[in-house]
Coordinates of C-alpha atoms in Angstrom, one line a residue:
X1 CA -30.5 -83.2 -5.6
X2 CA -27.5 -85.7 -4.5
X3 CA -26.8 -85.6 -7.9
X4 CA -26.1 -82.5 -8.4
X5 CA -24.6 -81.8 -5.1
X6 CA -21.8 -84.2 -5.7
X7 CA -21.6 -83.0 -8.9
X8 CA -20.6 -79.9 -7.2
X9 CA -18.1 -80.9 -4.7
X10 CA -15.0 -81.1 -6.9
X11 CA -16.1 -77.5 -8.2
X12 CA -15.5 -76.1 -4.8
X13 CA -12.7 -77.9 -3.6
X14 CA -10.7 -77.1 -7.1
X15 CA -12.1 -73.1 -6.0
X16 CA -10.8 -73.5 -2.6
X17 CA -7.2 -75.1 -3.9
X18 CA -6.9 -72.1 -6.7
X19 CA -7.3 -69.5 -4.1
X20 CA -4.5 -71.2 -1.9
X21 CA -2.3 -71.0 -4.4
X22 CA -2.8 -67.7 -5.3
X23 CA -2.6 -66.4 -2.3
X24 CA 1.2 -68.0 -2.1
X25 CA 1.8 -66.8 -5.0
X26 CA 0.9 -63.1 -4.5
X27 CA 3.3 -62.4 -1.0
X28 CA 3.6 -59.2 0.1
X29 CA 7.3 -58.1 -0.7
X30 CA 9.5 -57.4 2.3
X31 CA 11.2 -53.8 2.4
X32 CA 14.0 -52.5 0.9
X33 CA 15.6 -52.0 4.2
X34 CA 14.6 -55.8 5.3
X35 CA 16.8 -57.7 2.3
X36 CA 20.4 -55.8 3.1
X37 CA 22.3 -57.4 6.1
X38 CA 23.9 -54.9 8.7
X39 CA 27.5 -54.0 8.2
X40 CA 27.7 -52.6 11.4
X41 CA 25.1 -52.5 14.4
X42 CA 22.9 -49.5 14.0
X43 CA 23.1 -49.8 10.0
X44 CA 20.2 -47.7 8.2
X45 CA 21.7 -47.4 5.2
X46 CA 20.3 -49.2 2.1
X47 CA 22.9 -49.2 -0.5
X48 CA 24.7 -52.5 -1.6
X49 CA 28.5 -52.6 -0.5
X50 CA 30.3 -51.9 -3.4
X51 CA 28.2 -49.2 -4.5
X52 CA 28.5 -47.6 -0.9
X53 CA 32.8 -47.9 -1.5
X54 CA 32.2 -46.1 -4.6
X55 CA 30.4 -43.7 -3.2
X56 CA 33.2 -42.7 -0.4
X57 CA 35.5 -42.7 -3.1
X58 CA 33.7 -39.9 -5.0
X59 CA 33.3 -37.7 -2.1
X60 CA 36.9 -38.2 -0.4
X61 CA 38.9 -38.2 -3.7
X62 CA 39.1 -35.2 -6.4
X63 CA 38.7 -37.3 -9.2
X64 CA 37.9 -41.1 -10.1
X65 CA 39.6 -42.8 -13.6
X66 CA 38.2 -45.2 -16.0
X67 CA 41.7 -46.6 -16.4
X68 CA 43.2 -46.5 -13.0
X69 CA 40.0 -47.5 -10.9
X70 CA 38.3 -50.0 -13.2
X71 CA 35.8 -51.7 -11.1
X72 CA 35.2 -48.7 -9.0
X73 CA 34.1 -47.0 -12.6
X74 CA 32.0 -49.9 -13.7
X75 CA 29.7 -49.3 -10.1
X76 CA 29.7 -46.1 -10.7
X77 CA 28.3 -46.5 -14.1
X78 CA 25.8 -49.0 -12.9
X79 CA 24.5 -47.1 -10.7
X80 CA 25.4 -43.5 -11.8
X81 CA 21.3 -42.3 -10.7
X82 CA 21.5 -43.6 -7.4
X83 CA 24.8 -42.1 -6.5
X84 CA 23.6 -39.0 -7.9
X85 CA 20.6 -38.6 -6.3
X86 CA 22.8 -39.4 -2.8
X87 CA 25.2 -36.4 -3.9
X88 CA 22.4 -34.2 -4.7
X89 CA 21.1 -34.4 -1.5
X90 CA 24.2 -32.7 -0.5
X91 CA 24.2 -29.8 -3.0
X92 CA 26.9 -31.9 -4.8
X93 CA 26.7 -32.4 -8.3
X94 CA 28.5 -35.6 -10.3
X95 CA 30.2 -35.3 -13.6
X96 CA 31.0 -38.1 -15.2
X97 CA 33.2 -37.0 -18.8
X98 CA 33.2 -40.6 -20.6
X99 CA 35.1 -38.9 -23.3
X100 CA 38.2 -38.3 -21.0
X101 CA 37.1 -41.6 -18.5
X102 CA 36.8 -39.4 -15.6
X103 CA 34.4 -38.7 -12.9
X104 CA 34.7 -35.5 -10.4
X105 CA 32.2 -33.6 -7.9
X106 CA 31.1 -30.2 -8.0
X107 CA 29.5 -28.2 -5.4
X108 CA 25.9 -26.7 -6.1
X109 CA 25.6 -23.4 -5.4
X110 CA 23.1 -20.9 -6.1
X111 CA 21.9 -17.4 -5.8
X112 CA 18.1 -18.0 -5.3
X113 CA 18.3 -20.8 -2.7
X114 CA 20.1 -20.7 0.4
X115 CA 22.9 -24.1 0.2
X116 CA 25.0 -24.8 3.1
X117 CA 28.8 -25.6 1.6
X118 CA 30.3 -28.7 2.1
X119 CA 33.2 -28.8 -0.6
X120 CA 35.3 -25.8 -0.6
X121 CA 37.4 -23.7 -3.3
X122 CA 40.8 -23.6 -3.2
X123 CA 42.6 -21.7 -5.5
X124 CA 46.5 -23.4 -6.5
X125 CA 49.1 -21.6 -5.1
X126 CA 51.0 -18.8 -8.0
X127 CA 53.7 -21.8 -8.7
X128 CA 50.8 -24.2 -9.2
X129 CA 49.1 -21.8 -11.5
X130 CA 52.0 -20.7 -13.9
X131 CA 53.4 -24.9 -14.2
X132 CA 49.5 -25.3 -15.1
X133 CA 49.9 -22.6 -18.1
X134 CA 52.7 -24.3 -19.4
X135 CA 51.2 -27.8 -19.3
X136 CA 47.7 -26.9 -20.6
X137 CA 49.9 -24.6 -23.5
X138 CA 51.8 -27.7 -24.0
X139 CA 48.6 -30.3 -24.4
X140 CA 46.6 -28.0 -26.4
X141 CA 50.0 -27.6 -28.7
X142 CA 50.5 -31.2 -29.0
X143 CA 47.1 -31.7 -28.9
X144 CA 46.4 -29.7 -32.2
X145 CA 49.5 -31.7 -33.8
X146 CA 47.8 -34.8 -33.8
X147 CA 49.8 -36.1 -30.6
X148 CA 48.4 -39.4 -29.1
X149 CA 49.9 -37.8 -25.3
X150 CA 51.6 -35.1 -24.3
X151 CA 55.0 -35.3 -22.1
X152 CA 57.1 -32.7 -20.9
X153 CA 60.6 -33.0 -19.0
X154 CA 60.8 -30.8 -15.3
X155 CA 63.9 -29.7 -17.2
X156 CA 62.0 -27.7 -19.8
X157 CA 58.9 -26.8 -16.8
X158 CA 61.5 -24.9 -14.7
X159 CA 63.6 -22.9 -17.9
X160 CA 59.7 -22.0 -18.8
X161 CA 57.6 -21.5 -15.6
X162 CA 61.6 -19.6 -14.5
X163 CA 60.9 -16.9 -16.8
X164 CA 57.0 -16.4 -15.5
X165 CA 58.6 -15.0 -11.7
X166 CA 59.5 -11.9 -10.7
X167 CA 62.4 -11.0 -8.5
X168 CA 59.8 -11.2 -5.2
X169 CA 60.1 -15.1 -6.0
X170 CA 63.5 -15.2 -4.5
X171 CA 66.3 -16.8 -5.8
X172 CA 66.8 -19.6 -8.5
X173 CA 67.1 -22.5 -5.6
X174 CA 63.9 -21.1 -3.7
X175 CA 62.0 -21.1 -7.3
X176 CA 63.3 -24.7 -7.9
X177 CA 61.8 -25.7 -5.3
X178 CA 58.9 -24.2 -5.4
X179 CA 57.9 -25.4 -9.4
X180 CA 59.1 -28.9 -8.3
X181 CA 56.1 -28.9 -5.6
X182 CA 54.1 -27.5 -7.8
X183 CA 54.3 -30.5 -9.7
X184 CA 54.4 -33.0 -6.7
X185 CA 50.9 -31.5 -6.3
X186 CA 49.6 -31.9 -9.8
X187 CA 50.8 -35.4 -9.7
X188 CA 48.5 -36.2 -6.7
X189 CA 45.6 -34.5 -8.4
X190 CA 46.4 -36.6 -11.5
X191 CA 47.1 -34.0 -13.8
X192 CA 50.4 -35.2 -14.3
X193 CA 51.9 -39.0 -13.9
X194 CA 55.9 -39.4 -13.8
X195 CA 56.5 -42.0 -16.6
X196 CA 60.3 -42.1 -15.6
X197 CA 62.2 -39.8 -13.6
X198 CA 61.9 -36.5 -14.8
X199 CA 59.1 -37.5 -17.8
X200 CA 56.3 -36.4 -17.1
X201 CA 52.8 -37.6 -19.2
X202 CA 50.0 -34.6 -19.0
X203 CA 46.5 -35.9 -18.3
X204 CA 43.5 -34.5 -20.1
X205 CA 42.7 -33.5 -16.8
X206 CA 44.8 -30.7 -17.6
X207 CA 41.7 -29.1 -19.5
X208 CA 38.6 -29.7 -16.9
X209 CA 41.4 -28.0 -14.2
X210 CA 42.2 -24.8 -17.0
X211 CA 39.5 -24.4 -19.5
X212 CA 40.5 -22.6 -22.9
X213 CA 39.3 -19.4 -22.2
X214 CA 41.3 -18.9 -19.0
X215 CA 44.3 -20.3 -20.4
X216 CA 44.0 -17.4 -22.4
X217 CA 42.9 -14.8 -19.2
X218 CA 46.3 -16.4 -17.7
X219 CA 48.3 -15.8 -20.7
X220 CA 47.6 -12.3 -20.9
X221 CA 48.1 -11.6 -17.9
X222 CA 51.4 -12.6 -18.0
X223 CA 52.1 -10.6 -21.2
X224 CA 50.8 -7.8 -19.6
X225 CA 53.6 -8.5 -16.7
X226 CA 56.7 -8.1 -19.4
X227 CA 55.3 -4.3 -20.4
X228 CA 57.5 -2.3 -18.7
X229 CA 54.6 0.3 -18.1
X230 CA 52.5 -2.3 -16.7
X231 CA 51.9 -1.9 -12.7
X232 CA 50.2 -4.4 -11.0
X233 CA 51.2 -6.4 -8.8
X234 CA 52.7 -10.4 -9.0
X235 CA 50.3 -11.8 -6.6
X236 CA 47.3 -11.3 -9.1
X237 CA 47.6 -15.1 -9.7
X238 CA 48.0 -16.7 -6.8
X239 CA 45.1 -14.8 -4.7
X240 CA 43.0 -14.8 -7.1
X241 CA 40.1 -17.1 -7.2
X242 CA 41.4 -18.5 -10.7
X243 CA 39.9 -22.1 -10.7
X244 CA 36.3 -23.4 -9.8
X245 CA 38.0 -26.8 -7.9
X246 CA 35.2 -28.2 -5.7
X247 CA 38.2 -29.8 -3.2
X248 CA 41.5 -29.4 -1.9
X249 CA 43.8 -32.0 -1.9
X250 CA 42.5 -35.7 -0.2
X251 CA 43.8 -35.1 3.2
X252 CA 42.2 -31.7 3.5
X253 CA 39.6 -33.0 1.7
X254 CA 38.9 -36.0 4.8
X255 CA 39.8 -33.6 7.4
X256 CA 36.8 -31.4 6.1
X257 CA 34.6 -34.6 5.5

C-alpha cells in the first residue's frame, strides 16, 4: 500500500502542474473595444487610426486616387470590407474602379425600402455640362487613337463649348467667364489637372462623371438646338437632372456632413 501510494504521488502532482498550465494558456481574450486606446474621452469607436482617416476622407471628399493619395489607397484596400460595411450602414455604397485607381461613394436608394438621404444630387451647372461634352468627346477621341492621355488647351474649350450657347448666355466676356469656372470646378473634382497654364490633362474620371450613352443623350440634344425648327428651350441642360453625382463639391459636401 505505501508502495503504491508513492508510486502515485508524482502522477498527481504532474496532473495538477498540466492543468495549471493550461489554464494559462487558455485566457479568455479581452474585447475588441478593450485593446484600442481612446483618442479622445468618450471614445466608442473601434476602428484603428488610419483606417478611421481613410474613412473621413471617403465620406468628405468626392473621390479618392491611387496615385495622388497613396497610403490613404493602400488602407483602403486593406480594409475595403470594413469600411464598406461602415458606409452601408449609411445607405452609402463604395466603388472602388482599380482599373482607373479610383474610389468614390454612391448613395443607396431604393424603391421598396424607405432610406433616409444623406448625400445629395447635384446636377453641374449648363456651363459645367457642355465643357464636360467636349472633354468626354475629346477622351473618348483620343482614347480610340491609341493616346496614352488626353490634353486639351482652354483656348480650344471656349472656341468649342462658345458655339454650344445661345444668345440668352450673354455676351462673349460673360461666357468667358462662365466656361473658365466651369473648368475651375472640374479641376477640384479631379476631372481635369492644369499641367501648365492653360494645358489641361483629362482624367478618366471624365467617363464615371458622363457615361457613353449620355454623352450621346447630350450630343443630340445639342444637334437638335441648331435645327432651326427645333423649339425647346436652352435650360434643358442645366435643370435637368443630367448626372447621378452622390456629392457636391467638398465644402458643401462638410457643411452637409
Amino acid at each position: 500500500m505505501t508502495d503504491t501510494a508513492v508510486q502515485n504521488e508524482p502522477d498527481a502532482t504532474g496532473v495538477a502542474v498540466e492543468d495549471a498550465a493550461a489554464s494559462e494558456a487558455f485566457i479568455a481574450p479581452a474585447a475588441m473595444e478593450d485593446d484600442l486606446d481612446e483618442l479622445f474621452p468618450g471614445d466608442r469607436g473601434v476602428l484603428d487610426p488610419a483606417v478611421r482617416r481613410v474613412f473621413v476622407h471617403v465620406l468628405q471628399r468626392r473621390f479618392l486616387f491611387a496615385d495622388r493619395n497613396r497610403d490613404e489607397w493602400m488602407v483602403l484596400l486593406d480594409n475595403q470590407q470594413l469600411i464598406e460595411s461602415r458606409l452601408n450602414d449609411l445607405f452609402v455604397r463604395l466603388v472602388v474602379d482599380h482599373d482607373r485607381g479610383v474610389a468614390y461613394k454612391q448613395q443607396v436608394r431604393s424603391d421598396e425600402l424607405e432610406m433616409p438621404i444623406l448625400l445629395r444630387d447635384a446636377a453641374y451647372t449648363r456651363s459645367e455640362t457642355l465643357v464636360l461634352v467636349h472633354l468626354r468627346t475629346v477622351y473618348q477621341r483620343e482614347s480610340a487613337a491609341g493616346e496614352p492621355a488626353a490634353r486639351v488647351d482652354i483656348e480650344d474649350v471656349e472656341q468649342t463649348v462658345m458655339s454650344y450657347f445661345v444668345d440668352a448666355d450673354g455676351d462673349t466676356a460673360r461666357r468667358q467667364r462662365s466656361i473658365r469656372k466651369a473648368m475651375d470646378r472640374l479641376a477640384r473634382d479631379g476631372i481635369v489637372d492644369e499641367e501648365t497654364t492653360g494645358r489641361f490633362r483629362i482624367s478618366p474620371l471624365v467617363e464615371i462623371v458622363l457615361s457613353a450613352e449620355k454623352l450621346r443623350e447630350l450630343r443630340d440634344w445639342l444637334r437638335s438646338q441648331s435645327d432651326p425648327s427645333h423649339t425647346g428651350g436652352a435650360a434643358s441642360v442645366a435643370s435637368a437632372d443630367v448626372f447621378d453625382e452622390a456629392e457636391d463639391d467638398e465644402d458643401e459636401e462638410e457643411a452637409a456632413l
